[in-house]
Amino acid sequence: LPLGLAIAYWPDGVQPAARAAAVMLDKGLGLWVLIAGVLWWAHFAWQPTPAPLPDQPRPLHRLAKLTHKILLVCVVLMPLSGWVMVSA
């Protein structure tokens, strides 16, 4: 994310070759994050979740499970959204 923001707000005086190199680095890192995220999701998504703590309220446990699933989806969607934006 910081590299993508730096590229988006790149100053006008910077050489185009440096910007192109930064874009290629950002694409490469995004691809690795996507691959790692998909493998991570494939490994952990099908495993059973741990039992809630005895004194933990049920809504809090459900919220934790929902938050974990949202984060797993974000790990995959963030690199995909960057790829779509660059390709468009």
XYZ file of N, CA, C and O in Angstrom:
352
model
N 0.819 -1.199 0.000
C 0.000 0.000 0.000
C 0.863 1.263 0.000
O 0.578 2.159 -0.780
N 1.905 1.364 0.816
C 2.708 2.584 0.772
C 3.373 2.806 -0.587
O 3.466 3.942 -1.044
N 3.822 1.739 -1.240
C 4.450 1.897 -2.540
C 3.432 2.376 -3.575
O 3.716 3.251 -4.386
N 2.235 1.808 -3.543
C 1.190 2.240 -4.465
C 0.808 3.694 -4.258
O 0.593 4.438 -5.218
N 0.729 4.125 -3.005
C 0.418 5.531 -2.726
C 1.553 6.442 -3.171
O 1.317 7.535 -3.683
N 2.790 5.993 -2.975
C 3.933 6.798 -3.423
C 3.917 6.964 -4.936
O 4.221 8.040 -5.453
N 3.548 5.928 -5.647
C 3.472 6.008 -7.113
C 2.328 6.926 -7.529
O 2.459 7.707 -8.472
N 1.209 6.844 -6.834
C 0.052 7.670 -7.190
C 0.348 9.156 -7.022
O -0.121 9.983 -7.800
N 1.127 9.501 -6.005
C 1.444 10.907 -5.747
C 2.891 11.227 -6.111
O 3.539 12.037 -5.468
N 3.387 10.574 -7.142
C 4.760 10.759 -7.599
C 4.957 12.200 -8.064
O 4.155 12.712 -8.835
N 6.031 12.864 -7.649
C 6.271 14.240 -8.112
C 6.544 14.276 -9.615
O 7.028 13.309 -10.199
N 6.243 15.396 -10.237
C 6.404 15.532 -11.685
C 7.863 15.531 -12.116
O 8.174 15.158 -13.237
N 8.787 15.918 -11.264
C 10.184 16.027 -11.652
C 10.947 14.709 -11.670
O 12.103 14.659 -12.075
N 10.331 13.617 -11.254
C 11.029 12.338 -11.172
C 11.084 11.692 -12.553
O 10.142 11.795 -13.337
N 12.187 11.024 -12.838
C 12.373 10.404 -14.144
C 11.329 9.321 -14.382
O 10.976 8.569 -13.474
N 10.842 9.218 -15.627
C 9.849 8.183 -15.937
C 10.384 6.765 -15.723
O 9.622 5.867 -15.389
N 11.686 6.556 -15.917
C 12.245 5.220 -15.721
C 12.147 4.798 -14.259
O 11.893 3.627 -13.964
N 12.337 5.727 -13.344
C 12.223 5.405 -11.918
C 10.783 5.067 -11.561
O 10.516 4.142 -10.792
N 9.845 5.807 -12.145
C 8.426 5.515 -11.894
C 8.057 4.154 -12.462
O 7.349 3.367 -11.829
N 8.533 3.850 -13.668
C 8.239 2.554 -14.281
C 8.824 1.412 -13.444
O 8.185 0.369 -13.280
N 10.021 1.609 -12.910
C 10.626 0.583 -12.060
C 9.815 0.382 -10.784
O 9.629 -0.754 -10.335
N 9.316 1.472 -10.215
C 8.504 1.370 -9.004
C 7.177 0.653 -9.293
O 6.706 -0.151 -8.486
N 6.595 0.933 -10.464
C 5.348 0.260 -10.838
C 5.590 -1.239 -11.013
O 4.792 -2.069 -10.568
N 6.676 -1.606 -11.652
C 6.984 -3.027 -11.846
C 7.237 -3.714 -10.497
O 6.815 -4.845 -10.294
N 7.927 -3.028 -9.588
C 8.151 -3.586 -8.257
C 6.824 -3.776 -7.532
O 6.587 -4.809 -6.898
N 5.941 -2.788 -7.644
C 4.637 -2.874 -6.998
C 3.826 -4.034 -7.569
O 3.181 -4.771 -6.828
N 3.862 -4.229 -8.882
C 3.146 -5.347 -9.498
C 3.707 -6.682 -9.031
O 2.955 -7.616 -8.724
N 5.016 -6.782 -8.970
C 5.631 -8.028 -8.523
C 5.296 -8.353 -7.079
O 4.964 -9.496 -6.744
N 5.366 -7.349 -6.214
C 5.017 -7.566 -4.810
C 3.545 -7.925 -4.658
O 3.182 -8.790 -3.865
N 2.700 -7.266 -5.440
C 1.272 -7.570 -5.390
C 0.978 -8.993 -5.828
O 0.127 -9.678 -5.247
N 1.697 -9.464 -6.840
C 1.507 -10.838 -7.300
C 1.920 -11.832 -6.212
O 1.226 -12.813 -5.965
N 3.037 -11.565 -5.546
C 3.474 -12.454 -4.467
C 2.490 -12.431 -3.303
O 2.217 -13.473 -2.701
N 1.956 -11.268 -2.983
C 0.963 -11.185 -1.905
C -0.289 -11.967 -2.289
O -0.874 -12.674 -1.470
N -0.686 -11.867 -3.559
C -1.859 -12.608 -4.028
C -1.628 -14.113 -3.929
O -2.471 -14.854 -3.420
N -0.485 -14.581 -4.401
C -0.184 -16.015 -4.347
C -0.119 -16.493 -2.894
O -0.711 -17.522 -2.539
N 0.576 -15.743 -2.058
C 0.678 -16.126 -0.647
C -0.691 -16.090 0.026
O -1.020 -16.968 0.833
N -1.505 -15.103 -0.315
C -2.841 -15.003 0.276
C -3.734 -16.151 -0.130
O -4.477 -16.705 0.696
N -3.689 -16.537 -1.397
C -4.514 -17.658 -1.858
C -4.056 -18.956 -1.189
O -4.882 -19.762 -0.737
N -2.740 -19.175 -1.115
C -2.241 -20.385 -0.465
C -2.583 -20.401 1.027
O -2.967 -21.439 1.573
N -2.446 -19.240 1.656
C -2.777 -19.132 3.074
C -4.259 -19.413 3.298
O -4.652 -20.157 4.188
N -5.100 -18.818 2.449
C -6.537 -19.021 2.565
C -6.893 -20.480 2.323
O -7.698 -21.058 3.042
N -6.278 -21.091 1.303
C -6.574 -22.487 0.999
C -6.165 -23.401 2.155
O -6.812 -24.414 2.413
N -5.114 -23.031 2.854
C -4.651 -23.863 3.957
C -5.524 -23.695 5.206
O -5.892 -24.675 5.849
N -5.850 -22.481 5.548
C -6.535 -22.216 6.811
C -8.050 -22.128 6.711
O -8.747 -22.242 7.720
N -8.598 -21.925 5.529
C -10.042 -21.698 5.422
C -10.842 -22.942 5.763
O -11.975 -22.845 6.234
N -10.292 -24.106 5.538
C -11.060 -25.335 5.734
C -10.784 -26.002 7.073
O -11.365 -27.025 7.380
N -9.894 -25.433 7.848
C -9.612 -26.020 9.159
C -10.643 -25.526 10.171
O -11.122 -24.394 10.090
N -10.992 -26.374 11.123
C -11.986 -25.936 12.117
C -11.422 -24.823 12.995
O -10.231 -24.773 13.272
N -12.300 -23.952 13.394
C -11.887 -22.857 14.268
C -11.800 -23.369 15.705
O -12.486 -24.333 16.069
N -10.961 -22.762 16.502
C -10.873 -23.210 17.901
C -12.169 -22.921 18.657
O -12.932 -22.021 18.304
N -12.399 -23.694 19.674
C -13.600 -23.499 20.495
C -13.490 -22.171 21.238
O -12.392 -21.730 21.584
N -14.619 -21.515 21.451
C -14.564 -20.251 22.193
C -14.134 -20.496 23.641
O -14.297 -21.575 24.196
N -13.565 -19.462 24.217
C -13.183 -19.542 25.620
C -14.429 -19.700 26.479
O -15.508 -19.223 26.112
N -14.312 -20.360 27.607
C -15.510 -20.606 28.434
C -16.224 -19.329 28.874
O -17.448 -19.305 28.960
N -15.476 -18.267 29.148
C -16.114 -17.040 29.632
C -16.324 -16.006 28.531
O -16.722 -14.880 28.806
N -16.100 -16.390 27.270
C -16.256 -15.452 26.161
C -17.713 -15.420 25.695
O -18.307 -16.469 25.436
N -18.294 -14.229 25.579
C -19.673 -14.146 25.089
C -19.774 -14.662 23.646
O -18.868 -14.489 22.838
N -20.889 -15.310 23.342
C -21.098 -15.892 22.016
C -21.045 -14.835 20.900
O -20.439 -15.084 19.857
N -21.645 -13.652 21.052
C -21.549 -12.651 19.981
C -20.108 -12.213 19.703
O -19.743 -11.953 18.550
N -19.294 -12.169 20.732
C -17.903 -11.790 20.543
C -17.153 -12.854 19.732
O -16.348 -12.525 18.858
N -17.442 -14.114 19.979
C -16.817 -15.199 19.212
C -17.264 -15.133 17.746
O -16.453 -15.303 16.839
N -18.531 -14.897 17.520
C -19.033 -14.767 16.138
C -18.401 -13.576 15.433
O -18.061 -13.646 14.253
N -18.242 -12.473 16.145
C -17.605 -11.293 15.568
C -16.147 -11.577 15.219
O -15.643 -11.139 14.171
N -15.460 -12.329 16.053
C -14.072 -12.686 15.775
C -13.980 -13.561 14.533
O -13.100 -13.364 13.678
N -14.878 -14.526 14.387
C -14.883 -15.383 13.197
C -15.178 -14.569 11.939
O -14.530 -14.751 10.900
N -16.139 -13.651 12.030
C -16.480 -12.809 10.881
C -15.309 -11.909 10.498
O -14.977 -11.767 9.312
N -14.652 -11.318 11.482
C -13.502 -10.455 11.221
C -12.376 -11.240 10.561
O -11.743 -10.760 9.612
N -12.133 -12.449 10.994
C -11.093 -13.282 10.409
C -11.409 -13.587 8.945
O -10.541 -13.499 8.075
N -12.652 -13.901 8.649
C -13.038 -14.189 7.258
C -12.923 -12.945 6.387
O -12.487 -13.021 5.237
N -13.285 -11.793 6.923
C -13.161 -10.549 6.158
C -11.696 -10.260 5.847
O -11.348 -9.863 4.729
N -10.815 -10.477 6.815
C -9.392 -10.257 6.575
C -8.838 -11.223 5.527
O -8.018 -10.833 4.687
N -9.274 -12.466 5.543
C -8.845 -13.423 4.524
C -9.292 -12.991 3.134
O -8.540 -13.087 2.161
N -10.497 -12.493 3.026
C -10.997 -12.008 1.730
C -10.200 -10.792 1.285
O -9.840 -10.661 0.110
N -9.876 -9.896 2.206
C -9.101 -8.696 1.858
C -7.698 -9.039 1.367
O -7.174 -8.369 0.474
N -7.096 -10.085 1.926
C -5.765 -10.490 1.498
C -5.777 -10.871 0.012
O -4.810 -10.642 -0.702
N -6.868 -11.414 -0.461
C -6.976 -11.796 -1.873
C -7.468 -10.620 -2.727
O -6.966 -10.391 -3.822
N -8.420 -9.869 -2.226
C -9.019 -8.800 -3.038
C -8.114 -7.586 -3.231
O -8.198 -6.930 -4.273
N -7.275 -7.265 -2.268
C -6.417 -6.087 -2.411
C -5.467 -6.198 -3.606
O -5.415 -5.290 -4.436
N -4.707 -7.290 -3.751
C -3.854 -7.387 -4.941
C -4.651 -7.466 -6.233
O -4.247 -6.920 -7.259
N -5.802 -8.143 -6.197
C -6.630 -8.211 -7.400
C -7.144 -6.834 -7.814
O -7.186 -6.511 -8.996
N -7.547 -6.031 -6.843
C -8.041 -4.694 -7.179
C -6.922 -3.831 -7.746
O -7.144 -3.044 -8.676
N -5.709 -3.968 -7.233
C -4.574 -3.229 -7.799
C -4.284 -3.665 -9.212
O -4.001 -2.832 -10.088
N -4.360 -4.952 -9.474
C -4.118 -5.467 -10.831
C -5.183 -4.952 -11.791
O -4.885 -4.552 -12.908
N -6.440 -4.928 -11.350
C -7.524 -4.431 -12.198
C -7.323 -2.932 -12.490
O -7.513 -2.488 -13.618
N -6.923 -2.164 -11.486
C -6.733 -0.732 -11.692
C -5.580 -0.445 -12.646
O -5.669 0.477 -13.472
N -4.525 -1.222 -12.568
C -3.382 -1.007 -13.448
C -3.709 -1.470 -14.863
O -3.282 -0.858 -15.842
N -4.495 -2.527 -14.980
C -4.808 -3.089 -16.297
C -5.871 -2.280 -17.039
O -5.972 -2.386 -18.259
N -6.664 -1.525 -16.322
C -7.767 -0.782 -16.965
C -7.263 0.398 -17.770
O -6.252 0.939 -17.648
